[in-house]
Amino acid sequence: MSAWLILRYSLKTSQARNRQALWLVVTLFVCAAVGGCKRDGASRSATRDDHPANAGVPWLVDIADESNLKFVHSTGSTGQFYFPEIAGSGCAFLDYDNDGDLDIYVIQSHPLDSARAGNSDSARNRLFRNDLDLGQPRITFVDVTDESGLGDPGYGMGVATGDYDNDWDVDVYVTNVGDNALYQNNGDGTFRKVSTDAMPPCSGWSTSAAFVDVDKDGDLDLFVADYVNFDVRHNKICHSRSSRRDYCGPQSFNPVPDHLYRNNGDGTFTDITRPAGVDRHFGSGLGVVCSDFNGDSWPDIYVANDGNANQLWINKQDGTFENEALLAGAAYNAEGMPEAGMGVSAADFDLDGDEDIILAHLVGEHNTLLANDGAGSFDDHSNHMLLAAMSLPYTAFGVGWFDIDNDGQLDLFFANGAVKIAEEHAHLDYPYPFPNQLVRNLGPPSFQFEDITSIAGPDVTRLLVSRGAAFGDVDNDGDVDILVSNSNGPLQLLRNNVGQERSWLSLELVGTKTNRSAIGAKVTLERRDSPPVVRRVHADSSYCSANDPRVHFGLGEDQKPQSVTVDWPGGSVEKFDNLPANRRIRLVEGAGSPVVGEGLR
């Protein structure tokens, strides 16, 4: 970590009330000035026993090539430095064919110059079918883009997944610079583009999107984050600190309102942005996560904005939303400053029953951890949890909470990549690379974090320009893997090598009285000698990406049968007892008994 970055940060935080944070920054500055501080996973090994798989084995290994997952992203750059080219795009885990394993959808771009846009077959999004066979040593993917009809040709940004028509298969919404697209799953391995007939046109520059049942009527509505008012015809010229031509930032453009669409229940959507009130405040939206943040059993919406105040849209239960981010302490960081919000994710990392928020930010700022008090008020715990200093040297986009080693604690992965020329890489054709980061939750009582990137493996620290990240168990072996999209680079599929050493439980929820995807359901794992563990059914979060909606619990060394309670989105509550560990299990609303799938031991 460079000394000047830490000094800059110390000056910002010197006015903060958190003296512990200031002491941490000063200490790090001294370390940097005298030759650097130790920052690898061994630096605090006494705080928690290392995983038995630690000894020389990379925790995450890229298996994209060996699994025939061949995709290289292109920004479509033509030397004009169009702003969307630096933003990058996302990716998705989804089971589009309902065969029980995760397929992959990845977003592509093309030249924004209309004369060359979309002319190449490679300038389309791609769908890869997972032909997983648990009896075989590796995964094999097959490119099924052509036969599926899911090769959207737009200038791609993001993807949202969910069964919006409640027909038992997952549908896909694609965000673009230009016209967005809704694809209905036909249930036979093919998709039909229904945007024109199903919903009002959404053109401009959309980024992340999320399916969420905001009115609890049993079908999935859709929230779409929009970024800035960009027009190729009025491209702006900006430069790096060395006076080299570079990409502009969001401050050079006007932000635009996000959109909320209500599902009418007949396969169509109505734009309710204005009547719902979500156009009253807006910024340069990049990340979206939906959860019940204030504990009233209604889904709320949090939007991460790039360089301006974030929004916390609290559901008023009457079809309207109120932005309570400022009063809730979720609009800015602890110093009252807006930050470059890219990706966002929410989960209960500290086991107190409510969902906390992690925000990915720009180099020289810090990734921000907002701890929820259970009633929808937040405190910036980035310094206290030791996350701030370790993130200062990087620009992060994709982010997600996941339990990499199945010890029951939620860890973090950050997909990093610069947006301004990194001068030390100025000699490269694409001078924006950063290593990614893996950060481990030390668990109770501190719930502090340590950077374990050094043991994550060379595929994590490989210098790429990472953007989207999706999380899911792609090989059904009981741990969570990571899909990473890289701007002007190859897709990475990071297989988890350590989680299967401990016990786990994977739950697929199916709604019958509520939305089929069970998006928004709360699952509570009961534990005898420890606090209960709460997880949410979701596919949203990260940056422009969609995740495995199955609920994953790391059980540590516990191999005994488990009990969970499900709070379904419609309000009903069911308890499921004696669920065997190390199994994939389907829970169907109202069915009364689980369906137990395959396990590994």
XYZ file of C-alpha atoms in Angstrom:
601
model
C 0.000 0.000 0.000
C 1.439 3.352 -0.979
C 2.179 5.793 1.848
C 0.584 8.756 0.091
C -2.763 6.969 -0.181
C -2.807 6.183 3.522
C -1.770 9.729 4.407
C -4.536 11.110 2.208
C -7.015 8.868 3.955
C -5.758 9.884 7.393
C -6.379 13.526 6.572
C -9.950 12.700 5.603
C -10.587 10.709 8.756
C -8.862 13.086 11.172
C -12.185 14.831 11.663
C -14.057 11.623 12.317
C -15.315 10.723 15.741
C -13.859 7.236 15.567
C -10.437 7.554 17.245
C -9.762 3.878 16.761
C -10.017 4.355 13.006
C -7.570 7.263 13.087
C -5.069 5.279 15.169
C -5.296 2.437 12.649
C -4.577 4.775 9.745
C -1.618 6.442 11.481
C -0.157 3.047 12.346
C -0.460 1.893 8.748
C 1.176 5.088 7.507
C 4.181 4.490 9.736
C 4.445 0.911 8.531
C 4.269 1.988 4.894
C 6.904 4.703 5.423
C 9.421 2.245 6.861
C 9.017 -0.396 4.228
C 5.540 -1.860 4.309
C 3.256 -3.703 6.639
C 2.658 -7.404 6.571
C -0.772 -7.959 5.021
C -1.037 -11.621 4.109
C -3.224 -14.283 5.700
C -0.481 -15.305 8.133
C -0.200 -11.847 9.681
C -2.844 -12.607 12.280
C -2.996 -16.371 12.141
C -3.465 -16.529 15.875
C -6.873 -14.886 15.584
C -8.405 -17.978 14.057
C -7.182 -21.434 13.147
C -6.318 -21.736 9.480
C -8.308 -24.088 7.320
C -6.810 -27.591 7.015
C -6.630 -27.114 3.238
C -4.367 -24.082 3.641
C -1.038 -25.801 3.219
C 0.159 -24.714 -0.218
C -3.199 -25.225 -1.932
C -4.775 -22.243 -3.707
C -8.235 -21.600 -2.328
C -9.617 -20.532 -5.708
C -8.528 -21.913 -9.101
C -9.669 -20.740 -12.530
C -11.176 -23.693 -14.429
C -12.689 -21.740 -17.343
C -10.329 -23.160 -19.974
C -10.471 -26.758 -18.828
C -14.285 -26.651 -18.657
C -14.610 -25.266 -22.205
C -15.896 -21.924 -20.937
C -14.359 -19.867 -23.718
C -15.299 -16.205 -23.676
C -13.294 -13.002 -24.014
C -14.952 -9.685 -23.333
C -14.416 -6.690 -25.596
C -15.189 -3.108 -24.649
C -15.555 -2.265 -28.320
C -13.064 0.566 -27.973
C -12.336 2.511 -31.145
C -9.946 5.040 -29.594
C -12.651 7.614 -28.891
C -12.718 6.926 -25.119
C -16.506 6.621 -24.945
C -17.410 6.507 -21.251
C -19.344 3.169 -21.329
C -16.192 1.399 -22.515
C -14.557 1.689 -19.094
C -17.626 0.614 -17.115
C -17.442 -3.084 -17.940
C -20.203 -5.648 -17.713
C -21.546 -8.462 -15.586
C -22.346 -12.173 -15.642
C -24.816 -14.651 -14.184
C -25.240 -18.083 -12.660
C -28.679 -19.531 -13.518
C -30.278 -22.920 -14.058
C -32.088 -22.100 -17.290
C -32.916 -25.745 -18.155
C -33.976 -26.894 -14.663
C -31.534 -29.801 -14.584
C -30.182 -28.995 -11.133
C -26.845 -27.420 -12.061
C -25.810 -23.844 -12.749
C -25.429 -22.598 -16.283
C -23.603 -19.375 -17.166
C -24.701 -16.234 -18.977
C -22.140 -13.589 -19.766
C -22.587 -10.050 -21.103
C -20.699 -8.760 -24.154
C -20.113 -5.324 -25.694
C -19.229 -3.991 -29.133
C -18.143 -0.726 -30.789
C -20.483 2.107 -29.879
C -19.934 3.596 -33.306
C -23.260 2.801 -34.998
C -21.521 1.914 -38.252
C -19.763 -1.027 -36.581
C -22.060 -1.917 -33.671
C -23.280 -5.492 -33.488
C -21.922 -6.588 -36.874
C -19.799 -9.383 -35.467
C -21.193 -12.695 -34.276
C -18.880 -12.443 -31.269
C -20.509 -9.143 -30.240
C -23.381 -10.908 -28.488
C -24.068 -12.148 -25.001
C -23.368 -15.858 -24.565
C -25.189 -18.683 -22.786
C -23.210 -21.744 -21.697
C -24.992 -24.928 -20.621
C -23.448 -26.843 -17.737
C -23.219 -30.559 -18.579
C -22.215 -31.512 -15.061
C -21.714 -35.180 -14.288
C -20.829 -35.801 -10.649
C -19.114 -39.029 -11.681
C -16.645 -37.153 -13.868
C -13.553 -35.249 -12.669
C -14.416 -31.970 -14.386
C -17.246 -29.731 -15.602
C -17.973 -29.299 -19.290
C -19.786 -26.275 -20.706
C -21.460 -26.096 -24.112
C -22.140 -22.806 -25.898
C -25.891 -22.880 -26.596
C -26.300 -19.210 -27.478
C -27.600 -19.792 -31.004
C -30.235 -22.398 -30.179
C -31.343 -20.619 -26.992
C -32.080 -17.246 -28.600
C -30.377 -15.471 -25.698
C -27.595 -13.847 -27.707
C -28.655 -10.270 -27.088
C -26.695 -7.981 -29.474
C -26.882 -4.741 -27.464
C -23.998 -2.926 -25.831
C -24.237 -5.091 -22.747
C -24.022 -4.002 -19.126
C -25.909 -6.255 -16.736
C -28.313 -9.120 -16.164
C -31.119 -9.938 -13.714
C -32.745 -13.359 -13.327
C -36.072 -14.522 -11.904
C -39.240 -16.406 -12.804
C -41.403 -13.339 -13.500
C -44.252 -15.320 -15.140
C -44.372 -18.045 -12.441
C -44.105 -20.905 -14.931
C -41.333 -22.743 -13.059
C -38.388 -21.617 -15.179
C -36.058 -18.657 -14.898
C -36.364 -15.619 -17.161
C -33.664 -13.083 -18.027
C -33.556 -9.284 -18.161
C -30.580 -7.668 -19.910
C -29.487 -4.062 -19.362
C -27.680 -2.174 -22.109
C -26.388 1.150 -23.232
C -29.474 1.582 -25.397
C -32.563 -0.628 -25.320
C -32.879 -3.135 -22.483
C -34.343 -6.566 -23.214
C -36.637 -9.018 -21.399
C -36.329 -12.678 -22.387
C -39.051 -15.161 -21.464
C -37.963 -18.750 -20.895
C -40.056 -21.089 -23.041
C -39.229 -24.083 -20.861
C -37.689 -26.058 -23.730
C -34.185 -24.609 -23.701
C -35.134 -21.548 -25.723
C -35.989 -17.934 -24.910
C -38.268 -15.407 -26.580
C -37.575 -11.676 -26.518
C -40.769 -10.072 -25.208
C -39.621 -6.566 -24.287
C -41.672 -4.723 -26.890
C -44.944 -6.381 -25.908
C -44.366 -6.891 -22.191
C -43.177 -3.527 -20.924
C -42.602 0.131 -21.743
C -39.294 0.780 -23.548
C -36.298 1.420 -21.308
C -33.550 3.168 -23.242
C -30.533 5.083 -22.056
C -27.769 3.580 -19.941
C -28.955 0.974 -17.458
C -26.620 -1.006 -15.220
C -27.704 -3.359 -12.416
C -31.263 -4.655 -12.139
C -33.159 -6.870 -9.702
C -36.375 -8.861 -9.688
C -38.247 -8.255 -6.424
C -41.879 -8.620 -5.324
C -42.322 -5.083 -3.976
C -46.107 -5.372 -3.456
C -46.113 -8.978 -2.162
C -48.770 -10.035 -4.660
C -46.979 -13.230 -5.645
C -45.170 -12.156 -8.797
C -41.814 -10.505 -9.390
C -41.558 -6.812 -10.164
C -38.405 -5.264 -11.582
C -36.097 -2.470 -10.401
C -33.584 -1.063 -12.903
C -30.690 1.212 -11.955
C -29.748 3.845 -14.503
C -26.390 5.574 -14.671
C -25.816 8.872 -16.533
C -27.025 10.739 -19.596
C -24.398 9.739 -22.150
C -24.559 10.405 -25.879
C -21.939 9.264 -28.375
C -22.639 12.349 -30.476
C -21.572 14.614 -27.608
C -18.603 12.666 -26.330
C -16.452 14.564 -23.837
C -12.665 14.663 -23.741
C -10.779 13.974 -20.504
C -7.178 13.213 -19.539
C -5.176 11.350 -16.921
C -2.854 13.068 -14.451
C -0.011 12.619 -16.932
C -2.060 14.511 -19.561
C -2.611 11.308 -21.513
C -6.080 10.917 -23.036
C -8.241 8.909 -20.637
C -11.853 8.141 -19.813
C -14.057 10.752 -18.165
C -15.748 10.043 -14.853
C -19.444 10.254 -13.927
C -19.042 13.844 -12.733
C -18.766 14.850 -16.395
C -22.348 13.725 -17.050
C -25.782 14.247 -15.518
C -27.241 11.364 -13.486
C -30.661 9.998 -14.438
C -33.537 8.444 -12.427
C -33.863 4.699 -11.917
C -36.978 2.757 -12.937
C -39.455 0.513 -11.131
C -41.802 -1.751 -13.081
C -44.835 -3.478 -11.544
C -45.667 -6.984 -12.733
C -49.323 -7.011 -13.815
C -49.592 -10.768 -13.391
C -50.393 -11.375 -17.053
C -46.859 -11.306 -18.436
C -46.724 -7.520 -18.768
C -45.194 -4.718 -16.701
C -46.261 -1.158 -15.907
C -43.780 1.641 -15.244
C -44.609 2.859 -11.722
C -41.445 4.886 -11.193
C -43.295 8.149 -10.632
C -46.300 6.948 -8.582
C -43.950 4.866 -6.406
C -41.829 7.967 -5.765
C -38.494 6.478 -6.763
C -37.798 9.320 -9.176
C -37.655 11.938 -6.405
C -34.007 11.192 -5.616
C -31.461 9.715 -7.956
C -27.766 9.458 -8.692
C -25.393 7.629 -10.988
C -26.705 4.157 -10.194
C -24.407 1.146 -10.516
C -25.420 -1.396 -7.850
C -28.770 -2.651 -6.523
C -29.689 -4.937 -3.650
C -33.187 -5.680 -2.300
C -33.861 -6.792 1.266
C -36.059 -6.119 4.283
C -33.668 -3.685 5.902
C -35.979 -2.330 8.624
C -37.530 -5.613 9.756
C -41.153 -4.930 8.755
C -41.347 -7.971 6.417
C -41.556 -5.821 3.267
C -38.746 -5.655 0.689
C -36.758 -2.420 0.486
C -34.303 -1.323 -2.215
C -30.769 0.007 -1.786
C -28.983 1.722 -4.687
C -25.220 2.335 -4.810
C -24.475 5.542 -6.725
C -21.167 6.509 -8.291
C -19.978 9.744 -6.684
C -23.256 10.905 -5.148
C -25.565 9.968 -2.286
C -26.882 6.412 -2.187
C -30.610 5.719 -1.851
C -32.343 3.506 0.694
C -35.879 3.120 -0.610
C -38.046 1.995 2.315
C -41.223 0.222 1.253
C -44.236 2.063 2.719
C -46.510 -0.939 2.028
C -48.938 1.149 -0.046
C -47.187 1.096 -3.408
C -44.834 3.953 -2.560
C -41.251 4.235 -1.331
C -39.450 6.811 0.796
C -35.730 7.458 0.507
C -34.498 7.260 4.112
C -30.795 6.830 3.330
C -29.691 10.117 4.892
C -31.490 9.643 8.217
C -30.538 5.963 8.257
C -26.818 6.675 7.873
C -26.682 4.873 4.526
C -26.312 7.771 2.081
C -22.654 8.586 2.777
C -19.651 7.171 4.588
C -18.766 7.961 8.222
C -17.198 11.257 7.213
C -20.380 12.362 5.473
C -18.787 11.998 2.047
C -20.242 10.381 -1.072
C -18.097 7.677 -2.580
C -17.825 5.963 -5.938
C -20.397 3.260 -5.262
C -19.991 0.441 -7.784
C -21.083 -2.953 -6.504
C -23.191 -3.644 -3.430
C -24.230 -6.712 -1.477
C -26.255 -7.374 1.677
C -26.134 -10.202 4.206
C -25.999 -10.839 7.961
C -22.244 -11.072 8.491
C -22.380 -10.506 12.273
C -25.142 -13.021 13.073
C -27.519 -10.531 14.680
C -30.464 -11.364 12.434
C -30.458 -8.377 10.078
C -28.758 -7.702 6.759
C -25.720 -5.466 6.585
C -24.402 -3.740 3.463
C -21.008 -3.816 1.778
C -20.181 -1.191 -0.877
C -17.345 -1.354 -3.402
C -15.493 1.901 -4.036
C -12.729 3.722 -5.886
C -8.972 3.618 -5.257
C -8.045 6.062 -2.490
C -11.456 5.725 -0.889
C -12.299 2.523 0.950
C -14.865 -0.213 0.625
C -17.631 0.591 3.086
C -19.302 -1.766 5.554
C -22.639 -0.483 6.854
C -23.800 -2.425 9.921
C -27.574 -2.609 10.390
C -29.104 -2.118 13.846
C -32.138 -4.228 12.895
C -34.469 -1.279 12.394
C -32.925 0.021 9.200
C -30.329 2.374 10.678
C -26.675 1.891 9.761
C -23.228 2.662 11.142
C -20.057 2.706 9.069
C -17.940 -0.091 10.597
C -15.333 -0.170 7.832
C -12.489 0.864 10.127
C -13.613 -1.065 13.172
C -13.879 -4.251 11.112
C -10.436 -3.576 9.529
C -11.831 -3.407 5.992
C -11.009 0.218 5.222
C -7.221 0.202 5.056
C -6.896 -3.029 3.079
C -9.157 -1.712 0.306
C -7.556 1.731 -0.185
C -5.188 0.729 -3.035
C -7.935 -0.758 -5.221
C -11.031 0.087 -7.236
C -13.656 -2.587 -6.675
C -16.745 -3.398 -8.731
C -18.170 -6.870 -8.157
C -18.582 -7.855 -4.510
C -20.307 -10.618 -2.602
C -20.774 -12.157 0.816
C -20.110 -15.901 0.756
C -18.715 -18.548 3.086
C -15.637 -19.742 1.242
C -14.508 -22.299 3.806
C -17.915 -23.400 5.156
C -17.069 -22.371 8.706
C -20.382 -20.561 9.133
C -18.948 -17.034 8.731
C -19.575 -14.857 5.685
C -16.410 -13.830 3.865
C -15.957 -11.304 1.040
C -14.639 -11.311 -2.504
C -13.876 -8.087 -4.393
C -13.507 -7.955 -8.183
C -11.057 -5.093 -8.785
C -10.179 -3.033 -11.825
C -9.207 0.604 -12.349
C -11.199 3.250 -14.216
C -8.302 5.670 -14.628
C -4.924 4.816 -16.095
C -2.732 3.186 -13.474
C 0.572 4.910 -14.212
C 2.630 1.863 -13.215
C 0.768 -0.025 -15.970
C 0.761 2.805 -18.523
C 2.875 0.701 -20.882
C 0.069 -1.853 -21.264
C -2.436 -1.763 -24.108
C -5.215 -1.696 -21.483
C -3.619 -0.008 -18.444
C -6.332 -0.578 -15.841
C -5.518 -3.877 -14.064
C -5.685 -4.705 -10.364
C -5.488 -8.005 -8.470
C -8.736 -9.157 -6.931
C -9.149 -9.660 -3.182
C -10.347 -12.409 -0.879
C -11.164 -11.279 2.663
C -11.967 -13.652 5.530
C -14.411 -13.052 8.370
C -12.754 -13.952 11.675
C -16.110 -14.563 13.313
C -17.202 -13.867 16.899
C -16.655 -11.978 19.006
C -14.985 -9.343 16.815
C -16.314 -10.249 13.330
C -13.283 -8.423 11.996
C -11.756 -9.223 8.618
C -8.329 -10.207 7.346
C -6.987 -10.075 3.801
C -6.113 -13.638 2.749
C -5.518 -12.854 -0.926
C -1.996 -14.249 -0.611
C -3.348 -17.772 -0.067
C -6.249 -17.393 -2.488
C -4.050 -18.373 -5.418
C -2.462 -16.819 -8.517
C -5.740 -16.802 -10.440
C -7.142 -14.324 -7.914
C -4.121 -12.021 -8.058
C -3.751 -12.207 -11.833
C -3.625 -8.673 -13.234
C -6.926 -8.227 -15.054
C -9.590 -5.519 -15.191
C -12.366 -7.243 -13.266
C -15.934 -5.978 -13.133
C -18.856 -8.333 -12.507
C -18.783 -11.219 -10.045
C -21.439 -13.882 -9.511
C -21.522 -16.442 -6.703
C -22.848 -20.016 -6.723
C -22.012 -23.707 -6.389
C -21.305 -24.443 -10.051
C -20.094 -28.019 -9.511
C -22.613 -28.977 -6.787
C -19.849 -30.067 -4.436
C -21.092 -28.122 -1.434
C -19.135 -24.888 -1.600
C -19.556 -21.544 -3.348
C -17.587 -20.769 -6.506
C -17.115 -17.390 -8.231
C -17.666 -16.269 -11.816
C -15.709 -13.130 -12.755
C -16.178 -11.012 -15.878
C -13.116 -9.067 -16.993
C -13.152 -6.064 -19.301
C -11.126 -6.750 -22.445
C -10.194 -10.071 -20.909
C -11.194 -13.698 -20.413
C -14.071 -14.907 -18.284
C -12.854 -16.599 -15.095
C -14.572 -19.419 -13.246
C -12.912 -19.643 -9.831
C -13.549 -23.063 -8.337
C -13.560 -23.270 -4.564
C -10.958 -25.794 -3.364
C -11.501 -25.586 0.386
C -15.175 -25.408 1.297
C -15.969 -29.085 0.722
C -13.612 -30.013 3.567
C -16.359 -28.937 5.974
C -20.072 -29.659 6.227
C -22.721 -27.677 4.393
C -26.398 -27.420 3.517
C -27.791 -26.140 0.200
C -31.467 -25.209 -0.046
C -33.504 -24.516 -3.169
C -36.774 -22.793 -2.312
C -39.850 -22.918 -4.534
C -42.826 -20.664 -3.893
C -46.368 -21.828 -4.608
C -48.457 -19.129 -2.947
C -45.748 -16.528 -3.511
C -43.369 -15.960 -6.424
C -42.013 -19.241 -7.788
C -38.406 -18.139 -7.333
C -39.144 -17.494 -3.631
C -37.159 -14.252 -3.982
C -37.248 -12.456 -0.650
C -37.824 -15.535 1.518
C -35.889 -15.545 4.796
C -34.321 -18.826 5.924
C -33.201 -19.236 9.532
C -30.884 -22.079 10.506
C -31.429 -23.014 14.147
C -28.330 -23.893 16.184
C -28.201 -25.303 19.700
C -25.167 -23.542 21.118
C -24.835 -20.546 18.814
C -26.990 -17.734 17.459
C -29.259 -18.676 14.561
C -27.981 -18.007 11.053
C -30.227 -16.010 8.723
C -29.958 -16.052 4.936
C -32.111 -14.470 2.191
C -33.218 -16.006 -1.097
C -31.914 -13.654 -3.767
C -30.193 -13.456 -7.127
C -29.366 -9.733 -6.918
C -26.295 -7.796 -5.656
C -22.660 -7.472 -6.791
C -22.197 -5.368 -9.963
C -24.402 -5.916 -13.038
C -24.588 -9.631 -12.170
C -26.983 -12.346 -10.982
C -26.246 -15.076 -8.454
C -27.262 -18.626 -7.623
C -30.589 -18.201 -5.741
C -30.026 -21.328 -3.650
C -29.410 -20.644 0.031
C -26.062 -21.951 1.233
C -25.077 -22.641 4.840
C -21.590 -23.590 5.964
C -21.904 -25.937 8.940
C -18.277 -26.245 10.038
C -17.663 -29.659 11.597
C -21.352 -30.253 12.338
C -22.707 -33.226 10.391
C -25.905 -33.641 12.405
C -29.375 -33.114 10.881
C -30.387 -29.454 10.754
C -33.595 -27.477 11.344
C -34.583 -24.386 9.400
C -37.502 -21.989 9.520
C -38.682 -20.314 6.317
C -40.483 -16.986 6.324
C -42.072 -17.001 2.877
C -42.551 -13.647 1.107
C -46.339 -13.884 1.373
C -46.222 -14.085 5.165
C -46.542 -17.812 5.902
C -43.948 -19.520 8.093
C -42.841 -23.142 7.882
C -40.352 -25.168 9.873
C -38.404 -28.047 8.360
C -36.673 -30.433 10.765
C -34.087 -33.188 10.371
C -32.533 -31.934 7.169
C -29.430 -34.051 6.489
C -26.125 -32.212 6.256
C -24.060 -32.270 3.063
C -27.108 -32.449 0.830
C -28.917 -30.290 -1.695
C -32.518 -30.007 -0.599
C -35.619 -28.518 -2.218
C -38.188 -26.846 0.028
C -41.575 -26.263 -1.608
C -43.936 -23.807 0.033
C -46.813 -25.675 1.683
C -45.541 -29.142 0.722
C -44.705 -30.029 4.311
C -41.660 -32.199 3.608
C -38.349 -31.529 1.878
C -37.012 -33.205 -1.257
C -33.478 -34.403 -0.589
C -31.001 -34.392 -3.471
C -27.546 -35.818 -3.901
C -24.723 -35.275 -1.455
C -21.059 -35.988 -1.321
C -20.657 -37.859 1.936
